[in-house]
PDB file of C-alpha atoms in Angstrom:
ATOM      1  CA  UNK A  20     -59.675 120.186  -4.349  1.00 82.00           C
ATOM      2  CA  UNK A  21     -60.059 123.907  -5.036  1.00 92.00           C
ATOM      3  CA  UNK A  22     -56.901 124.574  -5.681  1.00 94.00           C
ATOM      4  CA  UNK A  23     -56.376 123.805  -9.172  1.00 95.00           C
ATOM      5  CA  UNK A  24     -59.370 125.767 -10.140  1.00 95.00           C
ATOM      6  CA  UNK A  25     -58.014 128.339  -8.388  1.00 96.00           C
ATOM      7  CA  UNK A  26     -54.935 128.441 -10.493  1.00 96.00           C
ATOM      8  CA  UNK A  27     -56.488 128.215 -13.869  1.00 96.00           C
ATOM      9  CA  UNK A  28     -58.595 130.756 -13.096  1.00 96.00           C
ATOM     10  CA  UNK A  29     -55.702 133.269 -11.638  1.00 97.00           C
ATOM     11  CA  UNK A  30     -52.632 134.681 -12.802  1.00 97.00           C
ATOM     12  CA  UNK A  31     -49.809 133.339 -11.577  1.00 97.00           C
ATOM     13  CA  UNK A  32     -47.082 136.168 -10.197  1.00 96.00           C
ATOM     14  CA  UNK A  33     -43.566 134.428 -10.287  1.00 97.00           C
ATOM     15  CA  UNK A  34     -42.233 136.925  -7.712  1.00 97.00           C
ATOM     16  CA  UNK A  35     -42.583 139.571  -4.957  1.00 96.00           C
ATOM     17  CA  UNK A  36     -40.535 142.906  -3.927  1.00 97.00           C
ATOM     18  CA  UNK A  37     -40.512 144.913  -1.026  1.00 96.00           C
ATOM     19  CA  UNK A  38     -39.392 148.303  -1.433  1.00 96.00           C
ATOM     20  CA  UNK A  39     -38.460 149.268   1.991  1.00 95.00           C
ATOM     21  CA  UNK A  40     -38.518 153.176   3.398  1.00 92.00           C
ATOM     22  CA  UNK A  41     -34.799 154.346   1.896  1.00 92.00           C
ATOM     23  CA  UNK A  42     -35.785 152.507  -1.811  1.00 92.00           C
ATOM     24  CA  UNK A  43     -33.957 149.236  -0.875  1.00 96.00           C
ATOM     25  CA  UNK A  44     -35.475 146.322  -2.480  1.00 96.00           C
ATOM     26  CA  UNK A  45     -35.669 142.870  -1.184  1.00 96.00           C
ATOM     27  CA  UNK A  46     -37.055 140.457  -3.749  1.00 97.00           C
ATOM     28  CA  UNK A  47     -38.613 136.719  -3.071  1.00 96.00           C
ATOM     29  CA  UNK A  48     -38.462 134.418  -5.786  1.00 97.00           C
ATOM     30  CA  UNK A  49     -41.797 132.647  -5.336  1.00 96.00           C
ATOM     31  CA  UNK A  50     -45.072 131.961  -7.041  1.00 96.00           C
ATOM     32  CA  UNK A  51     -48.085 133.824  -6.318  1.00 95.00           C
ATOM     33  CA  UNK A  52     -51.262 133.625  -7.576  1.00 96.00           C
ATOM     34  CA  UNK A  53     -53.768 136.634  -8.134  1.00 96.00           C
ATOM     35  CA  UNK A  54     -57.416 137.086  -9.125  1.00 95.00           C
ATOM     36  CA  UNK A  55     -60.271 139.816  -8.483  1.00 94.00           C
ATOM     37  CA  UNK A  56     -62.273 139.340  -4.890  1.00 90.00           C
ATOM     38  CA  UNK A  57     -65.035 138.669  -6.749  1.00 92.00           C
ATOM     39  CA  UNK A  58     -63.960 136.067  -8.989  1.00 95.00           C
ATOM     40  CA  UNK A  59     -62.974 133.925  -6.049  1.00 95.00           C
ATOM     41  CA  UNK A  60     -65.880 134.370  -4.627  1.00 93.00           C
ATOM     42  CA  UNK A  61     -67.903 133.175  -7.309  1.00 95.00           C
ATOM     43  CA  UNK A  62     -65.561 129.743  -7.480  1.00 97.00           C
ATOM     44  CA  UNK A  63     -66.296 129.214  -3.947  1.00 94.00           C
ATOM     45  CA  UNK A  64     -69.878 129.272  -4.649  1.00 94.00           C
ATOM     46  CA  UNK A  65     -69.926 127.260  -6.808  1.00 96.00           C
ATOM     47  CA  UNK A  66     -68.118 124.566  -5.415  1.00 96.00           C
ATOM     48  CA  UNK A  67     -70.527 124.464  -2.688  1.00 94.00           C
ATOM     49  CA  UNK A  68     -73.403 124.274  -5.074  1.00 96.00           C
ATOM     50  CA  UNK A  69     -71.679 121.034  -6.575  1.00 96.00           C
ATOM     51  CA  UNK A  70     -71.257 119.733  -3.159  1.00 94.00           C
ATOM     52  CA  UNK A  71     -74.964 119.770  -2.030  1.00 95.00           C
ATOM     53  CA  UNK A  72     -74.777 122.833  -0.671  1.00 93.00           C
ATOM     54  CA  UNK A  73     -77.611 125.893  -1.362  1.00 91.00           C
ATOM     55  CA  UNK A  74     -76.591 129.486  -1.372  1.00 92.00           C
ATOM     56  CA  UNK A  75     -79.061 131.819  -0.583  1.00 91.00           C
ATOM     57  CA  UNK A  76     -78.424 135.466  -1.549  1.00 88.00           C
ATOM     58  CA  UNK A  77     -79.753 138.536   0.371  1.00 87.00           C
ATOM     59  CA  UNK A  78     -80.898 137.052   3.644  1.00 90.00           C
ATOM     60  CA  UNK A  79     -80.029 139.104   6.413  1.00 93.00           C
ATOM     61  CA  UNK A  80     -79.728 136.816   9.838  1.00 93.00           C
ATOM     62  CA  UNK A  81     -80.506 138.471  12.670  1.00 88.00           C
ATOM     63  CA  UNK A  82     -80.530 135.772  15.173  1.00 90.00           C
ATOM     64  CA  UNK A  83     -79.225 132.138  16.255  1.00 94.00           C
ATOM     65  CA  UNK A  84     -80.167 130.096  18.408  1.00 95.00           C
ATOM     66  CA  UNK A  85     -78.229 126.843  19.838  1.00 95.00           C
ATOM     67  CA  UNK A  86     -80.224 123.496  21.225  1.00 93.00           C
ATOM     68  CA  UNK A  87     -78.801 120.249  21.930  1.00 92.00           C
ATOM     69  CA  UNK A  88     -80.544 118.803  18.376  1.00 92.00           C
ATOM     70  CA  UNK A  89     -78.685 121.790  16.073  1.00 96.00           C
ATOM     71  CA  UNK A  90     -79.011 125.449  14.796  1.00 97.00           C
ATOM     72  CA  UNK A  91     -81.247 127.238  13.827  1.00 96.00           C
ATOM     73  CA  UNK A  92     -80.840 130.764  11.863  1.00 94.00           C
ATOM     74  CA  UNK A  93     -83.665 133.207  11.309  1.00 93.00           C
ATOM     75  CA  UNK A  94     -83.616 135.559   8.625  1.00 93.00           C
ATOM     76  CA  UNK A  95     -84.946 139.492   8.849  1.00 91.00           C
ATOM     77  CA  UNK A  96     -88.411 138.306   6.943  1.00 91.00           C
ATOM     78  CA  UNK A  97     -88.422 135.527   9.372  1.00 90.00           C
ATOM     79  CA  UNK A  98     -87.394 132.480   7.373  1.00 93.00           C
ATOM     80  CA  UNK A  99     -85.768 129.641   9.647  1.00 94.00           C
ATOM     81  CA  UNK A 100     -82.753 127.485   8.702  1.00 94.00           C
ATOM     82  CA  UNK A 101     -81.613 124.661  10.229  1.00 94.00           C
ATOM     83  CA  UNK A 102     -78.376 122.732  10.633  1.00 94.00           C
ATOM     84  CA  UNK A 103     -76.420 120.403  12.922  1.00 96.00           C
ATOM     85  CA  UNK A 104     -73.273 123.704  13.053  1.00 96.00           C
ATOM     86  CA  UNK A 105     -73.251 126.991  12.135  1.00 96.00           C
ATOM     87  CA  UNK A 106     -70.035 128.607  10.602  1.00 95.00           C
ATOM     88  CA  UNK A 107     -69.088 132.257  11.224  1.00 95.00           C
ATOM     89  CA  UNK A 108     -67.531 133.852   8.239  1.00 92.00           C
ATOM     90  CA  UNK A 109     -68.852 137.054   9.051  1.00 92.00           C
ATOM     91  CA  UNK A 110     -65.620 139.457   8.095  1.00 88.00           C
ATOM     92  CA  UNK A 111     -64.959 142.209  10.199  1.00 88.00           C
ATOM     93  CA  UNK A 112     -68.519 142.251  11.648  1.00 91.00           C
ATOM     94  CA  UNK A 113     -68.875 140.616  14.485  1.00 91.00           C
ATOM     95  CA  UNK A 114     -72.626 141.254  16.492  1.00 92.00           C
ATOM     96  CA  UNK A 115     -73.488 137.333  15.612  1.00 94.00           C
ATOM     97  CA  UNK A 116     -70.328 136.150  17.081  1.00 94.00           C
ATOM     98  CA  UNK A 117     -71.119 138.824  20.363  1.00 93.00           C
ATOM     99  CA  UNK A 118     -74.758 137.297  20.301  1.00 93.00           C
ATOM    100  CA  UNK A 119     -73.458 133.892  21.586  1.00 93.00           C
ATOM    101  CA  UNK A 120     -71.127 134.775  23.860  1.00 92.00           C
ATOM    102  CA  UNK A 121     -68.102 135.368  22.546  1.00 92.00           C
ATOM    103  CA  UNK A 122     -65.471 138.638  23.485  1.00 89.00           C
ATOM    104  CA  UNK A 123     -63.377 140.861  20.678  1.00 85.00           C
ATOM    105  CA  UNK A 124     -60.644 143.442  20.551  1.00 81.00           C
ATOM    106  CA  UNK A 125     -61.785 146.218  18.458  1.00 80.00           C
ATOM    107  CA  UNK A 126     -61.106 146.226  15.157  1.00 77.00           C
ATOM    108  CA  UNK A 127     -57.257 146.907  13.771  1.00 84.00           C
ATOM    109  CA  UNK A 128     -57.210 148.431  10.454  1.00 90.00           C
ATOM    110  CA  UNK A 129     -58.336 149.550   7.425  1.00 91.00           C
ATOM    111  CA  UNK A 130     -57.741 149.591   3.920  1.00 94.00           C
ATOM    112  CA  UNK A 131     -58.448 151.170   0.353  1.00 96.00           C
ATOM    113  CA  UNK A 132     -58.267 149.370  -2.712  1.00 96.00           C
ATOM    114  CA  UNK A 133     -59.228 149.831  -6.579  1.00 95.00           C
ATOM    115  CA  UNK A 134     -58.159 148.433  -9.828  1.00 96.00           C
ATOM    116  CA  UNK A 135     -55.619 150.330 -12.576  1.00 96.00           C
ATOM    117  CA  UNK A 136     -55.001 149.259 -15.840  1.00 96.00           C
ATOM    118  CA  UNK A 137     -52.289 147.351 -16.593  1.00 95.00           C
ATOM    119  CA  UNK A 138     -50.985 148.766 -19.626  1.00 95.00           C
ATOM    120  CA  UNK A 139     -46.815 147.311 -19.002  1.00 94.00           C
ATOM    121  CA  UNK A 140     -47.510 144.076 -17.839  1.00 93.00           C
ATOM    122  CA  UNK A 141     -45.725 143.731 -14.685  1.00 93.00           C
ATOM    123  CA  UNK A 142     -44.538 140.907 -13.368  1.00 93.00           C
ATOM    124  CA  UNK A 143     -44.320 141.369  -9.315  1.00 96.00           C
ATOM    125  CA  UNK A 144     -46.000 141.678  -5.960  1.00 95.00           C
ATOM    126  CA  UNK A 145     -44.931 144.357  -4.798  1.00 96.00           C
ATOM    127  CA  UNK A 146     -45.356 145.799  -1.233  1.00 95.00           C
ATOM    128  CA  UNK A 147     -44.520 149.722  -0.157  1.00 96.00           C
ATOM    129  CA  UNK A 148     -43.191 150.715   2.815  1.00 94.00           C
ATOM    130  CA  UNK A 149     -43.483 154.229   2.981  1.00 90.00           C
ATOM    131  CA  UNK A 150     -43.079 156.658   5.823  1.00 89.00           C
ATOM    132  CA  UNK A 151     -46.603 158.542   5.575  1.00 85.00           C
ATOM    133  CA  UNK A 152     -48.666 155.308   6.112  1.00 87.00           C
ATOM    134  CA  UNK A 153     -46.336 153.772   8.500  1.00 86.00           C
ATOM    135  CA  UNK A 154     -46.758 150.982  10.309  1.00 85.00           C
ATOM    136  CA  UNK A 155     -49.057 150.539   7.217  1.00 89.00           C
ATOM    137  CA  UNK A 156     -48.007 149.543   3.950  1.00 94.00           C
ATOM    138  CA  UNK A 157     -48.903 150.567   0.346  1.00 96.00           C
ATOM    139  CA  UNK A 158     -49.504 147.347  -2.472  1.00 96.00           C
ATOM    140  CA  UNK A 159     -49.813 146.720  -6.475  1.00 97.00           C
ATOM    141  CA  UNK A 160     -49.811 143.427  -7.839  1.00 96.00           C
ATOM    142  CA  UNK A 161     -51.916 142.341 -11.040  1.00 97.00           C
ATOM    143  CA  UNK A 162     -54.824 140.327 -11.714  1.00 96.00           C
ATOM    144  CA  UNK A 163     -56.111 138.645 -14.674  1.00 96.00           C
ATOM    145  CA  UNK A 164     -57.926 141.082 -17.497  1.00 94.00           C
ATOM    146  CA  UNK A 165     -54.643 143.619 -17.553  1.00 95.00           C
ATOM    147  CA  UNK A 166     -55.898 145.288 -14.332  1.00 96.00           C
ATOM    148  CA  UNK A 167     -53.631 146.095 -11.131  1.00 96.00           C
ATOM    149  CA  UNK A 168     -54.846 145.895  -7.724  1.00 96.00           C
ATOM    150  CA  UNK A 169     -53.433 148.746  -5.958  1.00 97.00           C
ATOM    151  CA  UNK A 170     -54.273 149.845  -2.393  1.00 96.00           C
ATOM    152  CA  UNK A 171     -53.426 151.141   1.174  1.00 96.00           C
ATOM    153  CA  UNK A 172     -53.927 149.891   4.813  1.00 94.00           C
ATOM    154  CA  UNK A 173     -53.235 151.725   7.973  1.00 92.00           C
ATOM    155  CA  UNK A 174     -53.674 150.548  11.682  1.00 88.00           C
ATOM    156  CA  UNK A 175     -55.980 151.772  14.524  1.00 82.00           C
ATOM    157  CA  UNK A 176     -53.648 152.602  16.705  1.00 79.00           C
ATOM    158  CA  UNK A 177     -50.766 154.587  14.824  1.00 79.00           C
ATOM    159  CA  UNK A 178     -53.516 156.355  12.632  1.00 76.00           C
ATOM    160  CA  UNK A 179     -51.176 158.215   9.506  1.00 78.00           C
ATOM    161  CA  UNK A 180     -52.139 162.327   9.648  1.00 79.00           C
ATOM    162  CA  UNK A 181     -54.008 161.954   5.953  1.00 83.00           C
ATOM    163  CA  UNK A 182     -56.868 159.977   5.510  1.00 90.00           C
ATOM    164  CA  UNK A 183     -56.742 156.796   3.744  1.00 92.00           C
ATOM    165  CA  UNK A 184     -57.974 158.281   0.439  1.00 93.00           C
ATOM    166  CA  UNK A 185     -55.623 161.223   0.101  1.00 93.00           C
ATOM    167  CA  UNK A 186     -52.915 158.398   1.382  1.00 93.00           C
ATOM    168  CA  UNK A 187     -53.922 156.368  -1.757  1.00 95.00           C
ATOM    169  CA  UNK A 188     -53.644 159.269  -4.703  1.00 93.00           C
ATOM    170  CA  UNK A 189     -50.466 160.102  -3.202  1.00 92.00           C
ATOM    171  CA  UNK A 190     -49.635 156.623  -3.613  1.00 94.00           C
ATOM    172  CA  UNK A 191     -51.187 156.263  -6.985  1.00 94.00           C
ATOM    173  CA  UNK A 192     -49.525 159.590  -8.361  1.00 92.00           C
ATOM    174  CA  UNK A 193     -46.117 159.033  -6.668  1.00 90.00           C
ATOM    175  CA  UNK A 194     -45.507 155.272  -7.893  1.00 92.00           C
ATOM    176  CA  UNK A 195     -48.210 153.708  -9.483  1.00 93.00           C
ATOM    177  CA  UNK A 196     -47.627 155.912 -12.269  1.00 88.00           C
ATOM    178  CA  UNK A 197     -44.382 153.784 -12.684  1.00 91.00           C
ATOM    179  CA  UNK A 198     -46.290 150.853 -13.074  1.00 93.00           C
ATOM    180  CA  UNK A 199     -48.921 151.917 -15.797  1.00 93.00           C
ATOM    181  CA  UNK A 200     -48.906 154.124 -18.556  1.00 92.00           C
ATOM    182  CA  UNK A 201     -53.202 155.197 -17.144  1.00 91.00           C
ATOM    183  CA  UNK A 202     -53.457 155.422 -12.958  1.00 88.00           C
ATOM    184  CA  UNK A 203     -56.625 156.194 -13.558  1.00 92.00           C
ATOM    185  CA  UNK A 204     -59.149 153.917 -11.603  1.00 95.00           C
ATOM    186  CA  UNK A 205     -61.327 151.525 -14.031  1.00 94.00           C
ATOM    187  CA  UNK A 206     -64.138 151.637 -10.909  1.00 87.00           C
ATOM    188  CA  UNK A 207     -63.925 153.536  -7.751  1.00 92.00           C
ATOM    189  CA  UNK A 208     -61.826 152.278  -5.098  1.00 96.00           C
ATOM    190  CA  UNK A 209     -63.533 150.500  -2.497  1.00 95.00           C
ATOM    191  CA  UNK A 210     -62.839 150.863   1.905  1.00 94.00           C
ATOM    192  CA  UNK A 211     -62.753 148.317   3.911  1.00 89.00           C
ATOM    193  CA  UNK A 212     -62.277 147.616   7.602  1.00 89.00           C
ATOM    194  CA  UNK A 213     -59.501 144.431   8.446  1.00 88.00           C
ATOM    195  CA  UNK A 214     -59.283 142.562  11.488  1.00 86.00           C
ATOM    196  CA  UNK A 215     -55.475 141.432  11.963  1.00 85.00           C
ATOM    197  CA  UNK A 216     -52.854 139.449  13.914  1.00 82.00           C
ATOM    198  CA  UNK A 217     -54.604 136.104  14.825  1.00 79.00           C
ATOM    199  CA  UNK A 218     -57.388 135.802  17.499  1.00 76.00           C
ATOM    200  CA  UNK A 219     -56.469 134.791  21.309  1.00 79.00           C
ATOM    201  CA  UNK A 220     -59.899 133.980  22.793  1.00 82.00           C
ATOM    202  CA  UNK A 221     -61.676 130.854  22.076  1.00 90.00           C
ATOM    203  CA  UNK A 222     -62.880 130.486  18.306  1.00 91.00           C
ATOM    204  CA  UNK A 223     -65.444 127.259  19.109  1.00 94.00           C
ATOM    205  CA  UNK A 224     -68.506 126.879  21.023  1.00 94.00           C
ATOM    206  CA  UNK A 225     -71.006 124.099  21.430  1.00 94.00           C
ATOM    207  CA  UNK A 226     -71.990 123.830  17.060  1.00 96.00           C
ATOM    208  CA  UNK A 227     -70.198 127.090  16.134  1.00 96.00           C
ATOM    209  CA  UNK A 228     -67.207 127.679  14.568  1.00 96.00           C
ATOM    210  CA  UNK A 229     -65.308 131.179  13.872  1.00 95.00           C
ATOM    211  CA  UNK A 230     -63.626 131.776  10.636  1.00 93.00           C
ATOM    212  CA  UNK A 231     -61.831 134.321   8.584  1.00 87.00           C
ATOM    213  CA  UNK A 232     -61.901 137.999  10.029  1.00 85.00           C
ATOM    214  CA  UNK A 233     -63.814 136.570  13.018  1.00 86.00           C
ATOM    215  CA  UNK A 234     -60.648 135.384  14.115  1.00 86.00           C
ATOM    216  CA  UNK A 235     -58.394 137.879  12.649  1.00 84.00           C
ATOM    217  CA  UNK A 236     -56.804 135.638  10.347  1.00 82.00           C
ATOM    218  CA  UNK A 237     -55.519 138.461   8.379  1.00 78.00           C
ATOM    219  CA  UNK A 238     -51.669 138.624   8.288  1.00 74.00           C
ATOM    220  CA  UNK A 239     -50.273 142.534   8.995  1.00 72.00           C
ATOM    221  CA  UNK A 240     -48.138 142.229   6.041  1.00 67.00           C
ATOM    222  CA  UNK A 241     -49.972 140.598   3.431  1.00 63.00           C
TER     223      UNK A 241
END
């Protein structure tokens, strides 16, 4: 039932381009809808809050432990929670998930992302294919608040010769610019490791579940 929240909240795109590696564009008439990390994470939140549920902010878990009866979940200052399942959402890190027994690849790529104003307005998602970064992929699509979200991601194993940050100026200088009449950054961009292409080893054990990154849910291309 999040959905509609969702919406209201975002901005809805009515289109995306891909601008492939000789300038050719390929546009998808479609309806996207874009918000800031952090606002989404805040709805989520609070729809668990309204469901029962208590969110509990700072605890580092260091350990789990699985009985027949349930979970438990200890905390670094060694407060104990308890449930009948425990879901993984973990992201990219993974020791919890290694704790009880299960195997990963290592991780697949990583990515560099800030906000630009958006002085023009545009009106697209648009994805960059671009020979530096190849197989990775340069992005700008905006958000609510007149800000773009413009970034980079690259992949473990085809590395690009620049580092992800030069990768992104060039990126921001060469076409960016187009997009924005000030490419300057309104807060420094922030890295980030991805894991990608959908996990093939189990993703349940007895009262666990794997989620998100922990089963590489991110798409390569989006």
């Amino acid at each position: 039932g999040l959905f509609d929240r969702v919406k209201r909240a975002a901005r809805a795109i009515p289109r995306a381009v891909i601008t492939g590696y000789r300038g050719e564009r390929i546009a998808i008439d479609q309806t996207f809808y874009t918000m800031q990390r952090s606002r989404l994470d805040q709805i989520l939140r609070e729809a668990v809050e309204e469901n029962g549920g208590v969110v509990v902010h700072g605890a580092q878990i260091d350990d789990i432990q699985v009985a027949d009866h349930g979970v438990t979940l200890a905390d670094r200052t060694g407060v104990v929670y308890s449930g009948d399942v425990v879901v993984l959402a973990t992201g990219v890190d993974t020791r919890l998930a290694k704790a009880l027994g299960f195997g990963f690849p290592p991780r697949t790529a990583a990515a560099l992302r800030g906000y630009v104003p958006d002085t023009r307005g545009d009106d697209a998602y648009r994805f960059y294919l671009i020979r530096d970064i190849f197989p990775g992929y340069a992005w700008a699509f905006p958000c609510p608040d007149q800000v773009l979200n413009v970034g980079v991601i690259t992949f473990e194993k085809h590395r690009p010769k620049r580092n992800i940050r030069e990768l992104l100026r060039v990126f921001v200088d060469r076409t960016v610019g187009g997009l924005t009449d000030r490419p300057g950054f309104v807060r420094p961009p922030r890295g980030f490791q991805l894991r990608t292409g959908l996990r093939r080893g189990p993703s349940v054990a007895d009262r666990v579940l794997l989620v998100g990154e922990n089963v590489d849910c991110t798409y390569d291309l989006s």
